[in-house]
C-alpha positions as a Python dict, from the first residue, in 0.01 Angstrom:
ca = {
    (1, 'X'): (0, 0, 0),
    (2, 'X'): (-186, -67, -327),
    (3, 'X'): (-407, -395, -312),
    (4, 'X'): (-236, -591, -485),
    (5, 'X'): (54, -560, -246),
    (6, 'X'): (-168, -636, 56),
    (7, 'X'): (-332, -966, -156),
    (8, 'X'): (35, -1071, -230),
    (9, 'X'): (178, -1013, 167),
    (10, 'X'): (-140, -1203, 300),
    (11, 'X'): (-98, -1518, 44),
    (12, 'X'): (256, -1475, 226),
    (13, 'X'): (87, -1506, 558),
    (14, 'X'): (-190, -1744, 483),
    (15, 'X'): (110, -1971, 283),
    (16, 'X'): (323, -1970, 556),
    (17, 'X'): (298, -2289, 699),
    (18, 'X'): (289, -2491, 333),
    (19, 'X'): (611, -2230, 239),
    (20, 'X'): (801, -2353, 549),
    (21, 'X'): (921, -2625, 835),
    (22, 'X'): (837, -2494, 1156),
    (23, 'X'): (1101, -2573, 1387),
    (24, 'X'): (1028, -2769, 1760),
    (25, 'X'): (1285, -2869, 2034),
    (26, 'X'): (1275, -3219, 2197),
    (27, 'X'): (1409, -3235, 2561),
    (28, 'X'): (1482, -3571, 2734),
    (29, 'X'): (1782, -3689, 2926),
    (30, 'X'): (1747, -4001, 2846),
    (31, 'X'): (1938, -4076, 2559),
    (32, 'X'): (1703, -4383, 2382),
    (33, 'X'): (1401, -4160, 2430),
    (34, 'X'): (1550, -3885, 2237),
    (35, 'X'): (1650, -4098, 1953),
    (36, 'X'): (1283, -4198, 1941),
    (37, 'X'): (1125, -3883, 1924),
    (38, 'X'): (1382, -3764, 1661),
    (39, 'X'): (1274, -4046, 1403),
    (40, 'X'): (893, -4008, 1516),
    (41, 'X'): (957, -3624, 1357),
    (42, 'X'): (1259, -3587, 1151),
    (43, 'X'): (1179, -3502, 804),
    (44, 'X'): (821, -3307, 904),
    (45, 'X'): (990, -3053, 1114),
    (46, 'X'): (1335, -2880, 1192),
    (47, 'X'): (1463, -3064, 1508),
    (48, 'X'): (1660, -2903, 1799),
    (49, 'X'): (1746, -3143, 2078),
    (50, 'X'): (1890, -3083, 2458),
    (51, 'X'): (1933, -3319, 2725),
    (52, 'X'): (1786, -3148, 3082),
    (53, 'X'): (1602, -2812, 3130),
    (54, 'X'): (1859, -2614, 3190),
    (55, 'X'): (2072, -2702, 2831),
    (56, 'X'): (1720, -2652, 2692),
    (57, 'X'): (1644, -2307, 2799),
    (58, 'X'): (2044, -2187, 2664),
    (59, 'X'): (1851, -2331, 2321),
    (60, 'X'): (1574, -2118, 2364),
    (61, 'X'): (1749, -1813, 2438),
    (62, 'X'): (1940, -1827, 2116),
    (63, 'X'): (1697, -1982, 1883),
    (64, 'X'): (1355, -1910, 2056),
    (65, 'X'): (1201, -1702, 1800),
    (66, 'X'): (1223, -1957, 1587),
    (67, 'X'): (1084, -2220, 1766),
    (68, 'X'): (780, -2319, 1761),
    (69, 'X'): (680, -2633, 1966),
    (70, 'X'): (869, -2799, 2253),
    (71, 'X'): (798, -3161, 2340),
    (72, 'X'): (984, -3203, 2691),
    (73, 'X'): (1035, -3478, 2953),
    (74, 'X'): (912, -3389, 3321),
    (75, 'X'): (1185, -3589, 3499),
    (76, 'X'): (1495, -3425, 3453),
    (77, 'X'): (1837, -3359, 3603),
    (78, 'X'): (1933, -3019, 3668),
    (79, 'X'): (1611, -2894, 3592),
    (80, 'X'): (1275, -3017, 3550),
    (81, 'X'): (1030, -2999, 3266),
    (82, 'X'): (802, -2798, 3427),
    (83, 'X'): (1042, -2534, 3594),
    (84, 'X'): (1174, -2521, 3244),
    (85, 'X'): (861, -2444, 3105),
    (86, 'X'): (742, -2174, 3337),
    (87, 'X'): (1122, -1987, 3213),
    (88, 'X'): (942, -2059, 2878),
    (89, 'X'): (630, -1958, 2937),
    (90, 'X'): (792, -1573, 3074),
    (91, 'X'): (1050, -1505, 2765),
    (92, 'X'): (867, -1678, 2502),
    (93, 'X'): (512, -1692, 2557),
    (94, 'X'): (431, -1800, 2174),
    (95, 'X'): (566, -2095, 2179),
    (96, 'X'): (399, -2393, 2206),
    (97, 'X'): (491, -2638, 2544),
    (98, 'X'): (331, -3021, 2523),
    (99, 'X'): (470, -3203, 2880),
    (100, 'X'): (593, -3624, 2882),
    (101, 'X'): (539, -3752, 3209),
    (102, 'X'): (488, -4060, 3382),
    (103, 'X'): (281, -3887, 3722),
    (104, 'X'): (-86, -3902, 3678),
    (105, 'X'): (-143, -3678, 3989),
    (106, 'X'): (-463, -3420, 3874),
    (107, 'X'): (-322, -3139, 4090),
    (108, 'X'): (-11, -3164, 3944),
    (109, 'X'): (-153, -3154, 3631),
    (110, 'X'): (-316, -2859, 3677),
    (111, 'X'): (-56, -2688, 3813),
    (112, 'X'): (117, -2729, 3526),
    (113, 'X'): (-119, -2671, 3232),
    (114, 'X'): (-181, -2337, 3461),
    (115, 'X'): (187, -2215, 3596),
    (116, 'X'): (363, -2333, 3234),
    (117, 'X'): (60, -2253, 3024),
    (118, 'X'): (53, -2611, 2843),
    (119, 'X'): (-95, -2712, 2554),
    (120, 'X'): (-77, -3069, 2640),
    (121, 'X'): (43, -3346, 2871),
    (122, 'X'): (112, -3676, 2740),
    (123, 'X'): (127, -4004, 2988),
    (124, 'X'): (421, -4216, 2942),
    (125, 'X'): (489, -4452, 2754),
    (126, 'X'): (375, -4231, 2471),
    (127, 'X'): (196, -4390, 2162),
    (128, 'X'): (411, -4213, 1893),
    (129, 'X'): (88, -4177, 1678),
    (130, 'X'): (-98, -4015, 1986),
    (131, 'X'): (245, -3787, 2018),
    (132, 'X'): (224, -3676, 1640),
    (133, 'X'): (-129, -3586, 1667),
    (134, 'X'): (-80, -3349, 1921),
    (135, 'X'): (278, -3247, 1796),
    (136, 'X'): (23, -3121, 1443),
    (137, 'X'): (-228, -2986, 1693),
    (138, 'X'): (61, -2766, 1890),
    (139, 'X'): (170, -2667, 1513),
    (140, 'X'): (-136, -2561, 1393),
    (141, 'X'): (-219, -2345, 1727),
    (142, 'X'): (92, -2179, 1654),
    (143, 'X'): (60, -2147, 1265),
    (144, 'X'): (-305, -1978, 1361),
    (145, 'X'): (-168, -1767, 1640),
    (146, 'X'): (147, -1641, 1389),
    (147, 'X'): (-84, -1600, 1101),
    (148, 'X'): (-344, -1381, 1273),
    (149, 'X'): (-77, -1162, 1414),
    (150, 'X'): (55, -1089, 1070),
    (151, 'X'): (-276, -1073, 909),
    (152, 'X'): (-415, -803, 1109),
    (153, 'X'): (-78, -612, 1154),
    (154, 'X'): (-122, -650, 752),
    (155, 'X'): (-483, -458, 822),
    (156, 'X'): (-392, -239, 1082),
    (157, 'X'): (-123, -97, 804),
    (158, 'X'): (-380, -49, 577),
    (159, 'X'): (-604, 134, 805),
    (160, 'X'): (-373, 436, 910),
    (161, 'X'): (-262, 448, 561),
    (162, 'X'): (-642, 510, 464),
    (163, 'X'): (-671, 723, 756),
    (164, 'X'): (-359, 962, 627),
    (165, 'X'): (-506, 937, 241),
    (166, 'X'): (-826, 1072, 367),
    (167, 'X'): (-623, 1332, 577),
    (168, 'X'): (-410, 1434, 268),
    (169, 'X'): (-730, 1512, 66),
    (170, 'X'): (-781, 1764, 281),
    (171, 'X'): (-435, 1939, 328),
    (172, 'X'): (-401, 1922, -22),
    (173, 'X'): (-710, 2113, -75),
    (174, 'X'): (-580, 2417, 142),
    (175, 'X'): (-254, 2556, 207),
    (176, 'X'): (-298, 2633, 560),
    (177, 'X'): (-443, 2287, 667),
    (178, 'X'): (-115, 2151, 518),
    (179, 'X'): (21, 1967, 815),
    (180, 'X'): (-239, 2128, 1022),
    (181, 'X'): (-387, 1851, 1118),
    (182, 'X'): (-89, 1636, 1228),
    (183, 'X'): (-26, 1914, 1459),
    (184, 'X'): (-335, 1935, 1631),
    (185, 'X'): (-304, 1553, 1705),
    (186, 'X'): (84, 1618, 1830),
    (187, 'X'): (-49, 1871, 2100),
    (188, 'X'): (-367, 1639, 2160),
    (189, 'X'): (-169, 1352, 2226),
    (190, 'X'): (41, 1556, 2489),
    (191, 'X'): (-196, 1599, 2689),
    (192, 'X'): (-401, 1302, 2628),
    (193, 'X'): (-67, 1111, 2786),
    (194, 'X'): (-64, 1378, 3041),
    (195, 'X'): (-413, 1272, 3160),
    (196, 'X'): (-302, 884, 3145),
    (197, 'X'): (-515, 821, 2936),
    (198, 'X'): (-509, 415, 2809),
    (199, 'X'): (-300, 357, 2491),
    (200, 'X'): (-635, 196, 2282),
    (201, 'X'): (-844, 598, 2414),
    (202, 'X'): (-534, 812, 2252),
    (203, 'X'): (-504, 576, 1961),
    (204, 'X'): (-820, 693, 1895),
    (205, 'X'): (-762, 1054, 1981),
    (206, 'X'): (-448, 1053, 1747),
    (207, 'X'): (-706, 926, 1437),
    (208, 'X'): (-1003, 1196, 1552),
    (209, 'X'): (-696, 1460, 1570),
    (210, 'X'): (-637, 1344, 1251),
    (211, 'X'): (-980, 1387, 1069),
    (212, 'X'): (-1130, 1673, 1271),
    (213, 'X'): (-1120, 1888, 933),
    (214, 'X'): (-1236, 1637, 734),
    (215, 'X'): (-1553, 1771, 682),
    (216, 'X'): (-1392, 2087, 505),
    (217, 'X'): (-1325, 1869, 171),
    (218, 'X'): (-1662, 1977, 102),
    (219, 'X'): (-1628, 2335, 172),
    (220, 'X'): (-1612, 2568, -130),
    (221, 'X'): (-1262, 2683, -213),
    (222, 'X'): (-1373, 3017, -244),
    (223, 'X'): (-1474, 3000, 110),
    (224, 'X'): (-1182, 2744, 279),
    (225, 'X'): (-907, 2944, 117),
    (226, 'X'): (-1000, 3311, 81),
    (227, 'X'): (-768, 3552, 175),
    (228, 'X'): (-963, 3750, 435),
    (229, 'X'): (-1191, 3782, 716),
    (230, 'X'): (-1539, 3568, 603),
    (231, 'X'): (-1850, 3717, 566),
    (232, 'X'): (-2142, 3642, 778),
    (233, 'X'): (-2311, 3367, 518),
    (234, 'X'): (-1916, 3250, 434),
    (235, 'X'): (-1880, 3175, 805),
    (236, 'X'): (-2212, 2996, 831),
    (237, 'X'): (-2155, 2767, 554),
    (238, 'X'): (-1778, 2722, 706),
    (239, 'X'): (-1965, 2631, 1042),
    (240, 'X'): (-2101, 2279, 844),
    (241, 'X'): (-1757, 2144, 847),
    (242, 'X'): (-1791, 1974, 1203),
    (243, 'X'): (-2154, 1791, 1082),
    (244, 'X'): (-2018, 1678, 743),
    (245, 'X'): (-1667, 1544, 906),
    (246, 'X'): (-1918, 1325, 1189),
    (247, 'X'): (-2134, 1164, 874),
    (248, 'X'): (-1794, 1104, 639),
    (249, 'X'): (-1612, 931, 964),
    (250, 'X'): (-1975, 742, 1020),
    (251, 'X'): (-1933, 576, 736),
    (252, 'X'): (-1639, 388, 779),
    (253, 'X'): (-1754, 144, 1055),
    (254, 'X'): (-1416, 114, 1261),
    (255, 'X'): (-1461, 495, 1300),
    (256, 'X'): (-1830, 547, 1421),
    (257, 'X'): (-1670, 593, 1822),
    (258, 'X'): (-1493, 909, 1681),
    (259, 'X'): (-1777, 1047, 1455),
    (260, 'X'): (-1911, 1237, 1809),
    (261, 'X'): (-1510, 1367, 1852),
    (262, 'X'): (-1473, 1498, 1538),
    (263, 'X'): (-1876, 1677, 1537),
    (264, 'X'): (-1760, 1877, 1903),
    (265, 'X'): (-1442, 2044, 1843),
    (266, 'X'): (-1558, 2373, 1799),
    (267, 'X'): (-1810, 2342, 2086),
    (268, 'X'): (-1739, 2597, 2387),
    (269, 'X'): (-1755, 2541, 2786),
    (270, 'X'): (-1995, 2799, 2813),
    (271, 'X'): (-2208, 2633, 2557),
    (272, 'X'): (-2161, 2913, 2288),
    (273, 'X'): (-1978, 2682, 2010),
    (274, 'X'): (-2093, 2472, 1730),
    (275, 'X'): (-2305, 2250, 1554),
    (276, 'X'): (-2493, 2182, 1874),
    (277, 'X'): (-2398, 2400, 2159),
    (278, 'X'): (-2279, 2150, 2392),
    (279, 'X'): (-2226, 2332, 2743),
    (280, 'X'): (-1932, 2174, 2963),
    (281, 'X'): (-1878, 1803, 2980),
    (282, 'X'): (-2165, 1727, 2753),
    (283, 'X'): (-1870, 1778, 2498),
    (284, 'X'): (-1701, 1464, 2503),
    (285, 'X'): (-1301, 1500, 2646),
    (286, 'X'): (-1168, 1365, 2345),
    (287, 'X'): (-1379, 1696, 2164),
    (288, 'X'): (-1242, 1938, 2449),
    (289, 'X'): (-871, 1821, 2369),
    (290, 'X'): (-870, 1874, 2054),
    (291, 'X'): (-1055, 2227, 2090),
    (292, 'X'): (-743, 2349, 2260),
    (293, 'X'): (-504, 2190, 2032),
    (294, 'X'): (-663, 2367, 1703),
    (295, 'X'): (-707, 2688, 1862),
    (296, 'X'): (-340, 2688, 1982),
    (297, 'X'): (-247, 2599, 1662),
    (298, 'X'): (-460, 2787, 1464),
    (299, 'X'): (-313, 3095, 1678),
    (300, 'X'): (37, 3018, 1653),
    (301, 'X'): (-18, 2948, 1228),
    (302, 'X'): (38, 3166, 938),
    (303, 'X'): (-380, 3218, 822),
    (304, 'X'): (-443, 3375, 461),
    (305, 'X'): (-553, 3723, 695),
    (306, 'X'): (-276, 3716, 931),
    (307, 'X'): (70, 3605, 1002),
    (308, 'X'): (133, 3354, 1331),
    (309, 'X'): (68, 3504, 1636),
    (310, 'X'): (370, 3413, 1928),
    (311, 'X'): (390, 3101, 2158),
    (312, 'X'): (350, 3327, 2450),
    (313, 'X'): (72, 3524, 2314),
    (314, 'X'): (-173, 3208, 2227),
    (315, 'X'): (-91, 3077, 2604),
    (316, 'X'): (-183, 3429, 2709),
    (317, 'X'): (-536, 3369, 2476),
    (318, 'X'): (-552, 3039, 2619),
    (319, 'X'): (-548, 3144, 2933),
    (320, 'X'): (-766, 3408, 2943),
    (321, 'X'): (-1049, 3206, 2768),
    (322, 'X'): (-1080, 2944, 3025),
    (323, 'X'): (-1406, 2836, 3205),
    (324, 'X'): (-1546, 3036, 2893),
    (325, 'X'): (-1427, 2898, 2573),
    (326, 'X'): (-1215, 2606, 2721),
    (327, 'X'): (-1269, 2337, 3016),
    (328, 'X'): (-1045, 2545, 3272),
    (329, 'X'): (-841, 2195, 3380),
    (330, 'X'): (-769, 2137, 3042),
    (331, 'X'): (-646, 2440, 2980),
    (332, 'X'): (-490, 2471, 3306),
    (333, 'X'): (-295, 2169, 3252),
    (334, 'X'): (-216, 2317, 2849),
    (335, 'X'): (-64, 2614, 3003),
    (336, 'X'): (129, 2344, 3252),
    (337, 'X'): (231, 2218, 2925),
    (338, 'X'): (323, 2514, 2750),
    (339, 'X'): (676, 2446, 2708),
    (340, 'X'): (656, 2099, 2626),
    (341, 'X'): (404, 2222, 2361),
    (342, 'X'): (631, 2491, 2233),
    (343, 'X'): (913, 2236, 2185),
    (344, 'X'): (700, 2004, 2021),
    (345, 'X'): (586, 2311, 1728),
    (346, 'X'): (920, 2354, 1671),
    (347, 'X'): (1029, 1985, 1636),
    (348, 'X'): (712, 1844, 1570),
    (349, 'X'): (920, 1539, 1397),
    (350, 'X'): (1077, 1405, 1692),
    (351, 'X'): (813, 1459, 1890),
    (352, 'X'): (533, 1273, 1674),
    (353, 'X'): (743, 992, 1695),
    (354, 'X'): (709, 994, 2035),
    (355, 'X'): (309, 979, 2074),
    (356, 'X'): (240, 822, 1774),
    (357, 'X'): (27, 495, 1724),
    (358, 'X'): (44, 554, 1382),
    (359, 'X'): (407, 506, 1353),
    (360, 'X'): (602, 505, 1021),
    (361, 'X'): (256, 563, 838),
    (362, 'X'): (320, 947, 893),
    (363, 'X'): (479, 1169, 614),
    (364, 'X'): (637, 1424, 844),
    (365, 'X'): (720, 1643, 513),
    (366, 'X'): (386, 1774, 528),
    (367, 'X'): (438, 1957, 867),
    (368, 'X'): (419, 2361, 748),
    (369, 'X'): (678, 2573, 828),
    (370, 'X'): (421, 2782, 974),
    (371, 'X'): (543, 2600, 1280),
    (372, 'X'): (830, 2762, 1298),
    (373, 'X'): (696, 3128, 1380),
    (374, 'X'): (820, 3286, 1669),
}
């Protein structure tokens, strides 16, 4: 999204309310009082009328999302204003619910502004001027509430696609990290759900999964793409790529709770990894997830050196370097996993779609056939 396409779909958002009537039902069974709030609204707002709670709620279920504001009667046949309300309040919590009634009674009251979640009660006989006020009010609440939701869906957009841009500067940079990366967030988010994890924790584990290599857009080409075993000096300048990823995600300040992910992913159980040979659960979870999930798919990947080792074969690896290289319940449950994770390398597509926070922000064309080894 380029940015004049975000300024024109938030002078949408922000517009909204100037751009368009927002629509409010009126419920009163008594005939005269309905007439009366009609002609204290029509022309300001799109009017939908019913006559008891029950013919109210069959309007809401066909025109709810549209609806913005009810103004309803208390006393009603077949079903009350406040019954109605708390139907309301359960299939269409955005909508704004302002109560006429002609019983003072505070615990009533407060029963109802907390079972129905009101905005408002108004004594009757109503003051039509004291009505409109807090008719605007209701409208504005939900304008704001509306507005907001767009707005930072709007930003939230904007982020992941950021998030994938700085992603694709990398993969573009080196064959084998095409797609790479998307992969080791596929298997990281498998067994980030398997760990029930909350939705906001993997949300972040999908991004970190996302940018662990990020530090390697500063690695020599030479180096990042050679087509051979490094040398010792190679290696060690290779080794900065964890360091230089944490201070790249640092500076983007809705990232600085990931900066510590991306530094530990090549730090081992047993204390013998990288930059700063973290020894068991000083390495934050997110950090030993991910570990597994770029080894295995480093293993299973066709490298510059090597062709793609088997499925079987980097489960065997896996395996046999836990408690040493790998926390041994992680890869315990990895192995658990295995064919889960095998499926998921060979449909990775389907799959993503499945874990993803990220949603329709991910090009899935950029997953490498290296996937596909046997």
């Amino acid at each position: 999204m380029s940015s004049c396409d975000l300024r024109e779909s938030l002078d949408v958002v922000l517009n909204l309310t100037q751009e368009e009537k927002q629509t409010v039902l009126i419920v009163d069974d008594e005939e005269n009082n309905l007439q009366l709030l009609r002609r204290t609204f029509r022309g300001k707002y799109n009017l939908l009328m019913a006559h008891n709670g029950k013919e109210a709620l069959d309007v809401v279920r066909e025109h709810g999302d549209k609806i913005a504001l009810i103004v309803s009667d208390q006393k009603m046949p077949v079903m009350e204003g406040t019954e109605f309300f708390k139907h309301v309040r359960e299939s269409n919590p955005q909508i704004v619910k302002i109560l006429l009634t002609g019983h003072v009674g505070t615990d009533i009251l407060v029963s109802a502004i907390n079972d129905c979640d009101l905005f408002q009660y108004i004594l009757k006989p109503f003051d039509p001027e004291e009505l409109k006020i807090a008719v605007e009010n209701g409208i504005s609440k939900f304008s704001m509430a509306t507005n907001n939701k767009l707005f930072y869906k709007e930003l939230r957009e904007l982020f992941y696609k950021t998030i994938r841009a700085i992603s694709n500067a990398l993969e573009t940079k080196d064959s084998y990290t095409n797609g790479h990366s998307l992969r080791v967030t596929l298997y990281s988010m498998i067994l980030a759900k398997e760990l029930n994890l909350s939705d906001s924790f993997m949300e972040d584990i999908e991004i970190a999964g996302l940018l662990h290599d990020i530090g390697k857009v500063a690695m020599p080409k030479n180096i990042l793409c050679k087509n051979g075993k490094l040398t010792d000096e190679e290696f060690l300048v290779m080794k900065a790529h964890p360091v230089r990823g944490e201070k790249i995600v640092l500076n983007i300040k809705k990232l600085q709770l990931i900066s510590e992910w991306v530094k530990s992913h090549h730090e081992k159980w047993d204390g013998r990894g990288y930059p700063d040979g973290l020894k068991g659960t000083e390495i934050p979870l997110p950090g030993r997830i991910i570990a597994l999930a770029d080894t295995y798919d480093a293993m299973t990947s066709t490298r510059p050196y090597r062709t793609a080792l088997s499925h079987e074969v980097a489960i065997s690896e896996i395996k046999r370097c836990a408690g040493t290289q790998f926390d041994p319940e992680l890869a315990e449950l990895f192995v658990k996993l295995s064919d889960k994770i095998d499926a998921a390398r060979k449909n990775p597509e389907e799959y993503y779609k499945m874990y993803s926070f990220l949603g329709k922000n991910i090009d899935f064309k950029i997953f490498s056939e290296a996937t596909q080894a046997s």
